[in-house]
Short mmCIF file of N, CA and C in Angstrom, two decimals:
data_model
loop_
_atom_site.label_atom_id
_atom_site.label_comp_id
_atom_site.label_asym_id
_atom_site.label_seq_id
_atom_site.Cartn_x
_atom_site.Cartn_y
_atom_site.Cartn_z
N MET A 1 -21.92 31.70 63.57
CA MET A 1 -20.14 31.46 63.66
C MET A 1 -19.39 30.55 64.15
N LYS A 2 -20.35 29.13 63.90
CA LYS A 2 -19.95 27.94 64.73
C LYS A 2 -19.76 26.89 63.43
N LEU A 3 -21.13 27.53 61.84
CA LEU A 3 -20.77 26.67 61.00
C LEU A 3 -19.41 26.78 60.55
N PHE A 4 -19.57 29.03 60.31
CA PHE A 4 -17.94 29.07 59.63
C PHE A 4 -16.94 28.47 60.07
N ALA A 5 -16.45 27.89 61.42
CA ALA A 5 -15.14 27.35 62.34
C ALA A 5 -15.63 25.88 62.09
N ILE A 6 -16.98 25.65 61.91
CA ILE A 6 -16.30 23.87 60.96
C ILE A 6 -16.05 23.65 59.83
N LEU A 7 -16.29 25.02 58.74
CA LEU A 7 -16.27 24.74 57.24
C LEU A 7 -14.70 24.96 57.33
N MET A 8 -13.92 26.06 58.10
CA MET A 8 -12.56 26.49 57.72
C MET A 8 -11.70 24.96 58.33
N ILE A 9 -12.37 24.48 59.84
CA ILE A 9 -11.62 22.83 59.70
C ILE A 9 -11.94 21.79 58.31
N THR A 10 -12.69 21.87 58.52
CA THR A 10 -12.91 20.93 56.73
C THR A 10 -11.42 21.35 55.82
N VAL A 11 -11.62 22.63 55.37
CA VAL A 11 -11.40 23.17 54.60
C VAL A 11 -9.66 22.95 54.81
N GLY A 12 -9.21 23.04 56.25
CA GLY A 12 -7.59 23.10 57.03
C GLY A 12 -7.66 21.18 56.81
N THR A 13 -8.60 20.62 56.70
CA THR A 13 -8.61 19.58 56.62
C THR A 13 -8.02 18.73 54.97
N LEU A 14 -8.88 19.08 54.56
CA LEU A 14 -8.89 18.70 52.95
C LEU A 14 -7.26 19.14 52.19
N VAL A 15 -7.37 20.42 52.83
CA VAL A 15 -5.65 21.36 52.50
C VAL A 15 -4.54 20.34 52.99
N ALA A 16 -4.64 19.98 54.50
CA ALA A 16 -3.95 19.16 54.79
C ALA A 16 -3.92 17.53 54.22
N ALA A 17 -4.46 17.17 53.71
CA ALA A 17 -4.57 15.41 53.54
C ALA A 17 -3.99 16.11 51.65
N THR A 18 -4.36 16.84 51.06
CA THR A 18 -3.75 16.93 49.53
C THR A 18 -2.38 16.69 49.48
N PRO A 19 -1.71 16.13 48.81
CA PRO A 19 0.09 15.60 48.54
C PRO A 19 -0.20 16.99 48.05
N ALA A 20 1.68 16.81 48.48
CA ALA A 20 2.57 18.36 47.99
C ALA A 20 2.23 18.38 46.31
N HIS A 21 2.21 17.09 45.93
CA HIS A 21 3.20 17.03 44.53
C HIS A 21 1.67 16.93 43.75
N ALA A 22 0.49 17.12 43.78
CA ALA A 22 -0.56 17.18 43.51
C ALA A 22 -1.48 18.05 42.53
N ALA A 23 -2.46 18.43 41.67
CA ALA A 23 -1.81 19.64 41.06
C ALA A 23 -3.57 20.44 42.01
N PRO A 24 -2.90 21.74 42.32
CA PRO A 24 -3.58 22.64 43.22
C PRO A 24 -5.21 22.13 42.70
N VAL A 25 -6.33 22.15 44.24
CA VAL A 25 -7.52 21.93 43.64
C VAL A 25 -8.02 23.50 43.97
N GLU A 26 -8.90 24.05 43.16
CA GLU A 26 -10.01 25.06 43.85
C GLU A 26 -10.92 24.92 44.95
N VAL A 27 -10.84 24.97 46.03
CA VAL A 27 -12.24 24.81 46.76
C VAL A 27 -13.11 26.59 46.95
N ARG A 28 -13.91 26.42 46.51
CA ARG A 28 -14.65 27.97 46.88
C ARG A 28 -16.18 27.36 47.83
N LEU A 29 -16.46 28.29 48.92
CA LEU A 29 -17.55 28.09 50.10
C LEU A 29 -17.82 29.60 49.91
N SER A 30 -19.19 29.12 50.16
CA SER A 30 -19.85 29.97 50.58
C SER A 30 -20.75 30.20 51.88
N ALA A 31 -19.83 31.02 53.09
CA ALA A 31 -20.42 30.81 53.89
C ALA A 31 -20.77 32.25 54.80
N PRO A 32 -21.40 32.05 55.69
CA PRO A 32 -21.99 33.75 56.93
C PRO A 32 -20.27 33.54 57.76
N LEU A 33 -20.23 34.98 57.43
CA LEU A 33 -18.16 35.32 57.73
C LEU A 33 -18.80 36.25 59.75
N GLY A 34 -19.68 36.68 59.84
CA GLY A 34 -20.20 36.78 60.71
C GLY A 34 -22.14 37.02 60.93
N SER A 35 -22.29 37.97 61.75
CA SER A 35 -23.89 38.42 61.74
C SER A 35 -24.27 39.28 60.62
N ASN A 36 -25.41 38.41 59.74
CA ASN A 36 -25.18 39.64 58.44
C ASN A 36 -24.22 39.66 57.74
N ALA A 37 -23.45 39.23 57.52
CA ALA A 37 -22.04 38.81 56.49
C ALA A 37 -21.91 37.63 55.85
N TYR A 38 -21.73 37.49 54.70
CA TYR A 38 -21.46 36.20 54.07
C TYR A 38 -20.24 37.06 53.26
N GLY A 39 -19.40 35.89 52.87
CA GLY A 39 -18.28 35.65 51.98
C GLY A 39 -18.08 35.12 51.30
N GLN A 40 -17.39 34.66 50.36
CA GLN A 40 -16.31 33.44 49.61
C GLN A 40 -15.31 33.72 50.07
N LEU A 41 -14.85 31.44 50.57
CA LEU A 41 -13.57 31.89 50.77
C LEU A 41 -12.73 30.87 49.88
N VAL A 42 -12.19 31.56 49.18
CA VAL A 42 -11.31 31.08 47.93
C VAL A 42 -10.20 29.90 48.67
N ILE A 43 -9.89 28.65 47.93
CA ILE A 43 -8.34 27.95 48.20
C ILE A 43 -8.13 27.40 47.47
N GLY A 44 -7.18 27.19 47.10
CA GLY A 44 -6.21 26.72 45.75
C GLY A 44 -5.24 28.06 44.82
N THR A 45 -5.21 27.69 43.66
CA THR A 45 -4.70 28.59 42.94
C THR A 45 -5.88 29.76 42.25
N PRO A 46 -5.43 30.78 42.32
CA PRO A 46 -5.95 31.88 41.70
C PRO A 46 -6.25 31.01 40.42
N VAL A 47 -7.00 31.24 39.10
CA VAL A 47 -7.50 30.91 38.51
C VAL A 47 -7.20 33.11 37.57
N TYR A 48 -6.49 32.70 36.61
CA TYR A 48 -6.38 33.94 35.67
C TYR A 48 -6.43 33.71 34.03
N THR A 49 -7.44 35.21 34.23
CA THR A 49 -7.97 34.88 32.60
C THR A 49 -6.66 35.13 31.44
N GLN A 50 -6.71 34.79 30.17
CA GLN A 50 -6.16 34.77 29.00
C GLN A 50 -6.02 35.98 28.81
N GLN A 51 -4.55 36.85 27.82
CA GLN A 51 -5.50 37.94 27.79
C GLN A 51 -6.05 37.70 25.70
N VAL A 52 -6.95 38.66 25.34
CA VAL A 52 -7.91 38.23 25.13
C VAL A 52 -7.02 39.43 23.20
N TYR A 53 -6.50 40.93 23.80
CA TYR A 53 -5.68 41.19 22.65
C TYR A 53 -4.42 41.86 22.78
N VAL A 54 -3.63 41.56 21.80
CA VAL A 54 -2.95 41.37 22.18
C VAL A 54 -2.15 43.38 21.15
N GLU A 55 -1.47 43.25 21.68
CA GLU A 55 -1.14 44.79 20.99
C GLU A 55 -0.18 44.50 19.68
N PRO A 56 -0.16 45.59 18.92
CA PRO A 56 0.44 45.16 17.87
C PRO A 56 2.00 45.63 17.75
N VAL A 57 2.58 44.98 16.65
CA VAL A 57 4.68 45.60 17.55
C VAL A 57 4.92 46.22 16.14
N VAL A 58 5.49 47.38 16.22
CA VAL A 58 5.50 48.35 15.60
C VAL A 58 6.64 48.23 14.78
N ILE A 59 6.54 47.98 12.73
CA ILE A 59 7.99 47.64 12.61
C ILE A 59 8.37 48.49 11.74
N TYR A 60 9.27 49.03 11.60
CA TYR A 60 9.85 50.18 10.28
C TYR A 60 10.50 48.91 9.06
N ALA A 61 9.98 49.42 8.24
CA ALA A 61 9.77 48.15 6.92
C ALA A 61 9.86 48.93 5.63
N PRO A 62 10.94 48.26 5.04
CA PRO A 62 10.36 48.79 3.69
C PRO A 62 9.24 47.80 2.74
N ILE A 63 8.65 48.88 2.01
CA ILE A 63 7.45 48.50 1.42
C ILE A 63 7.30 46.99 1.23
N GLU A 64 8.63 46.66 -0.11
CA GLU A 64 9.04 44.84 0.05
C GLU A 64 8.86 44.54 0.87
N HIS A 65 9.28 44.73 2.45
CA HIS A 65 9.32 43.31 3.29
C HIS A 65 7.58 43.39 3.75
N GLN A 66 7.05 44.27 3.58
CA GLN A 66 5.51 44.99 3.52
C GLN A 66 4.29 43.74 3.02
N ARG A 67 5.26 44.27 1.97
CA ARG A 67 3.72 42.92 1.08
C ARG A 67 4.23 41.55 0.64
N HIS A 68 5.09 41.38 1.07
CA HIS A 68 5.69 39.81 1.49
C HIS A 68 6.23 39.39 2.50
N TRP A 69 5.02 39.83 3.75
CA TRP A 69 5.86 39.87 5.34
C TRP A 69 6.28 38.11 5.03
N HIS A 70 6.00 37.00 4.86
CA HIS A 70 5.93 36.16 5.13
C HIS A 70 7.37 35.72 5.28
N ARG A 71 7.81 36.53 4.18
CA ARG A 71 9.14 36.20 3.45
C ARG A 71 10.69 36.60 4.53
N TRP A 72 9.43 37.78 5.75
CA TRP A 72 10.74 38.86 6.00
C TRP A 72 10.13 38.70 7.67
N CYS A 73 9.23 38.13 8.00
CA CYS A 73 8.82 38.32 9.72
C CYS A 73 10.44 37.46 10.32
N GLY A 74 10.23 36.98 10.21
CA GLY A 74 11.24 35.85 10.70
C GLY A 74 12.83 37.25 11.41
N GLN A 75 13.08 37.95 9.78
CA GLN A 75 13.91 38.30 10.50
C GLN A 75 13.88 39.90 11.20
N TYR A 76 12.70 40.04 11.53
CA TYR A 76 12.31 41.19 12.40
C TYR A 76 11.74 40.20 13.88
N GLY A 77 11.51 38.67 13.90
CA GLY A 77 10.83 38.28 15.27
C GLY A 77 9.63 38.26 15.27
N ALA A 78 9.12 38.42 14.49
CA ALA A 78 8.13 39.08 14.52
C ALA A 78 7.01 37.98 13.89
N CYS A 79 7.34 37.00 13.46
CA CYS A 79 6.52 35.96 12.89
C CYS A 79 5.29 35.71 13.83
N GLY A 80 4.35 35.80 13.31
CA GLY A 80 2.50 34.57 13.59
C GLY A 80 2.17 35.73 15.34
N GLN A 81 2.99 37.36 14.97
CA GLN A 81 2.35 38.26 16.13
C GLN A 81 2.16 39.42 15.40
N PRO A 82 0.27 40.41 15.54
CA PRO A 82 -0.15 40.90 15.54
C PRO A 82 1.02 42.39 14.89
N VAL A 83 1.20 43.20 13.34
CA VAL A 83 1.92 43.34 13.21
C VAL A 83 1.62 45.55 12.67
N ARG A 84 1.79 45.75 12.92
CA ARG A 84 1.42 47.27 12.46
C ARG A 84 2.65 48.11 11.66
N PHE A 85 2.95 48.05 10.03
CA PHE A 85 4.19 48.61 9.76
C PHE A 85 4.28 50.19 9.60
N ILE A 86 4.76 50.79 9.74
CA ILE A 86 5.68 52.43 9.23
C ILE A 86 6.64 52.00 8.39
N GLU A 87 6.50 52.86 7.11
CA GLU A 87 7.00 52.55 6.15
C GLU A 87 8.45 53.24 6.52
N VAL A 88 9.27 52.81 5.92
CA VAL A 88 10.66 53.70 5.57
C VAL A 88 10.84 53.40 4.39
N ARG A 89 10.97 55.26 4.38
CA ARG A 89 11.16 56.08 2.70
C ARG A 89 12.81 56.11 2.76
N GLU A 90 12.70 55.71 1.34
CA GLU A 90 14.73 55.63 0.58
C GLU A 90 15.18 56.62 1.07
N SER A 91 14.81 57.74 0.64
CA SER A 91 15.37 59.40 0.98
C SER A 91 15.15 60.19 2.36
N TYR A 92 14.42 58.77 3.02
CA TYR A 92 14.90 59.43 4.13
C TYR A 92 16.24 60.04 5.06
N GLY A 93 17.06 58.96 4.89
CA GLY A 93 18.48 59.33 5.08
C GLY A 93 19.04 60.42 4.31
N ARG A 94 18.84 60.70 3.37
CA ARG A 94 19.17 61.62 2.19
C ARG A 94 18.62 62.53 3.09
N ASP A 95 17.55 62.66 3.17
CA ASP A 95 16.52 64.16 3.62
C ASP A 95 17.33 64.30 4.85
N TYR A 96 17.65 63.64 6.13
CA TYR A 96 18.25 63.70 6.64
C TYR A 96 18.96 64.84 6.98
N ASP A 97 20.28 63.90 5.85
CA ASP A 97 21.46 64.49 5.54
C ASP A 97 21.53 65.79 5.87
N ARG A 98 20.73 66.21 4.72
CA ARG A 98 20.35 67.80 3.96
C ARG A 98 19.52 68.16 5.33
N ARG A 99 18.57 68.04 5.79
CA ARG A 99 18.73 68.90 6.87
C ARG A 99 19.85 69.34 7.90
N TYR A 100 20.46 68.42 7.97
CA TYR A 100 21.32 68.80 9.43
C TYR A 100 23.12 69.37 8.75
N GLU A 101 22.95 69.15 7.29
CA GLU A 101 24.27 69.92 6.80
C GLU A 101 23.49 71.35 6.89
N ARG A 102 22.43 72.01 6.69
CA ARG A 102 21.69 73.46 6.39
C ARG A 102 21.67 73.94 8.10
N ARG A 103 21.25 73.12 9.26
CA ARG A 103 21.67 73.69 10.01
C ARG A 103 22.62 73.85 11.05
N ARG A 104 23.88 72.37 10.28
CA ARG A 104 24.53 73.21 10.57
C ARG A 104 25.62 74.30 9.87
N GLU A 105 25.38 74.31 8.73
CA GLU A 105 26.02 75.94 8.09
C GLU A 105 25.65 77.16 8.62
N ARG A 106 23.76 77.17 9.31
CA ARG A 106 23.51 78.15 9.78
C ARG A 106 24.38 78.37 11.19
N ARG A 107 24.84 77.03 11.65
CA ARG A 107 25.14 77.45 13.44
C ARG A 107 26.77 77.87 12.91
N HIS A 108 27.27 77.47 11.59
CA HIS A 108 28.83 78.41 11.16
C HIS A 108 28.31 80.18 10.89
N GLU A 109 26.83 79.52 9.97
CA GLU A 109 27.44 81.92 9.67
C GLU A 109 26.67 82.03 10.79
N HIS A 110 26.12 81.59 12.11
CA HIS A 110 25.70 82.44 12.91
C HIS A 110 26.97 83.30 14.16
N HIS A 111 27.78 81.67 14.07
CA HIS A 111 28.76 81.74 14.95
C HIS A 111 29.78 82.96 14.45
N HIS A 112 30.08 82.24 12.63
CA HIS A 112 31.15 83.68 11.97
C HIS A 112 31.12 84.92 12.46
N HIS A 113 29.41 85.12 12.16
CA HIS A 113 29.07 86.58 12.08
C HIS A 113 29.00 87.17 13.39
N HIS A 114 28.88 87.06 14.92
CA HIS A 114 29.33 87.47 15.72
C HIS A 114 30.59 87.73 15.94
N HIS A 115 31.45 86.76 15.56
CA HIS A 115 33.21 87.09 15.78
C HIS A 115 33.30 88.20 15.07
N HIS A 116 32.62 88.95 13.80
CA HIS A 116 32.90 89.96 13.23
C HIS A 116 32.43 91.02 14.07
N HIS A 117 31.61 91.24 14.34
CA HIS A 117 30.70 92.37 15.42
C HIS A 117 31.54 92.52 16.90
N GLY A 118 32.76 91.71 16.99
CA GLY A 118 32.96 92.13 18.25
C GLY A 118 32.73 91.27 19.83
N HIS A 119 32.08 90.79 19.14
CA HIS A 119 31.03 89.35 20.12
C HIS A 119 31.87 88.26 20.58
N HIS A 120 31.89 88.03 21.84
CA HIS A 120 32.90 86.36 22.27
C HIS A 120 32.04 86.19 23.20
#
């Protein structure tokens, strides 16, 4: 326990003697923390690991943009990033309009049908 107290005083002196503008220094000490207990005392800035895998950005783009991505990536704000493409079908808007129109007609027919039977 005395050794641990001496180490703490030494580390405290090292930290206090470090100028505020100096880059942080990591100090690692292994010392007994008590009877039969050992541990590591880390002082300084923790070291962070760099992220190795980056999730791809999902981009909805026409096939022409996908084929010539280097020309279009700036418009999508995704240059230099991993990208996963989902193709935009040109007929999608027309297909959606037709589905919406059919749904609206069915609702109108259903509503109209109930009025003929006296339901309100």
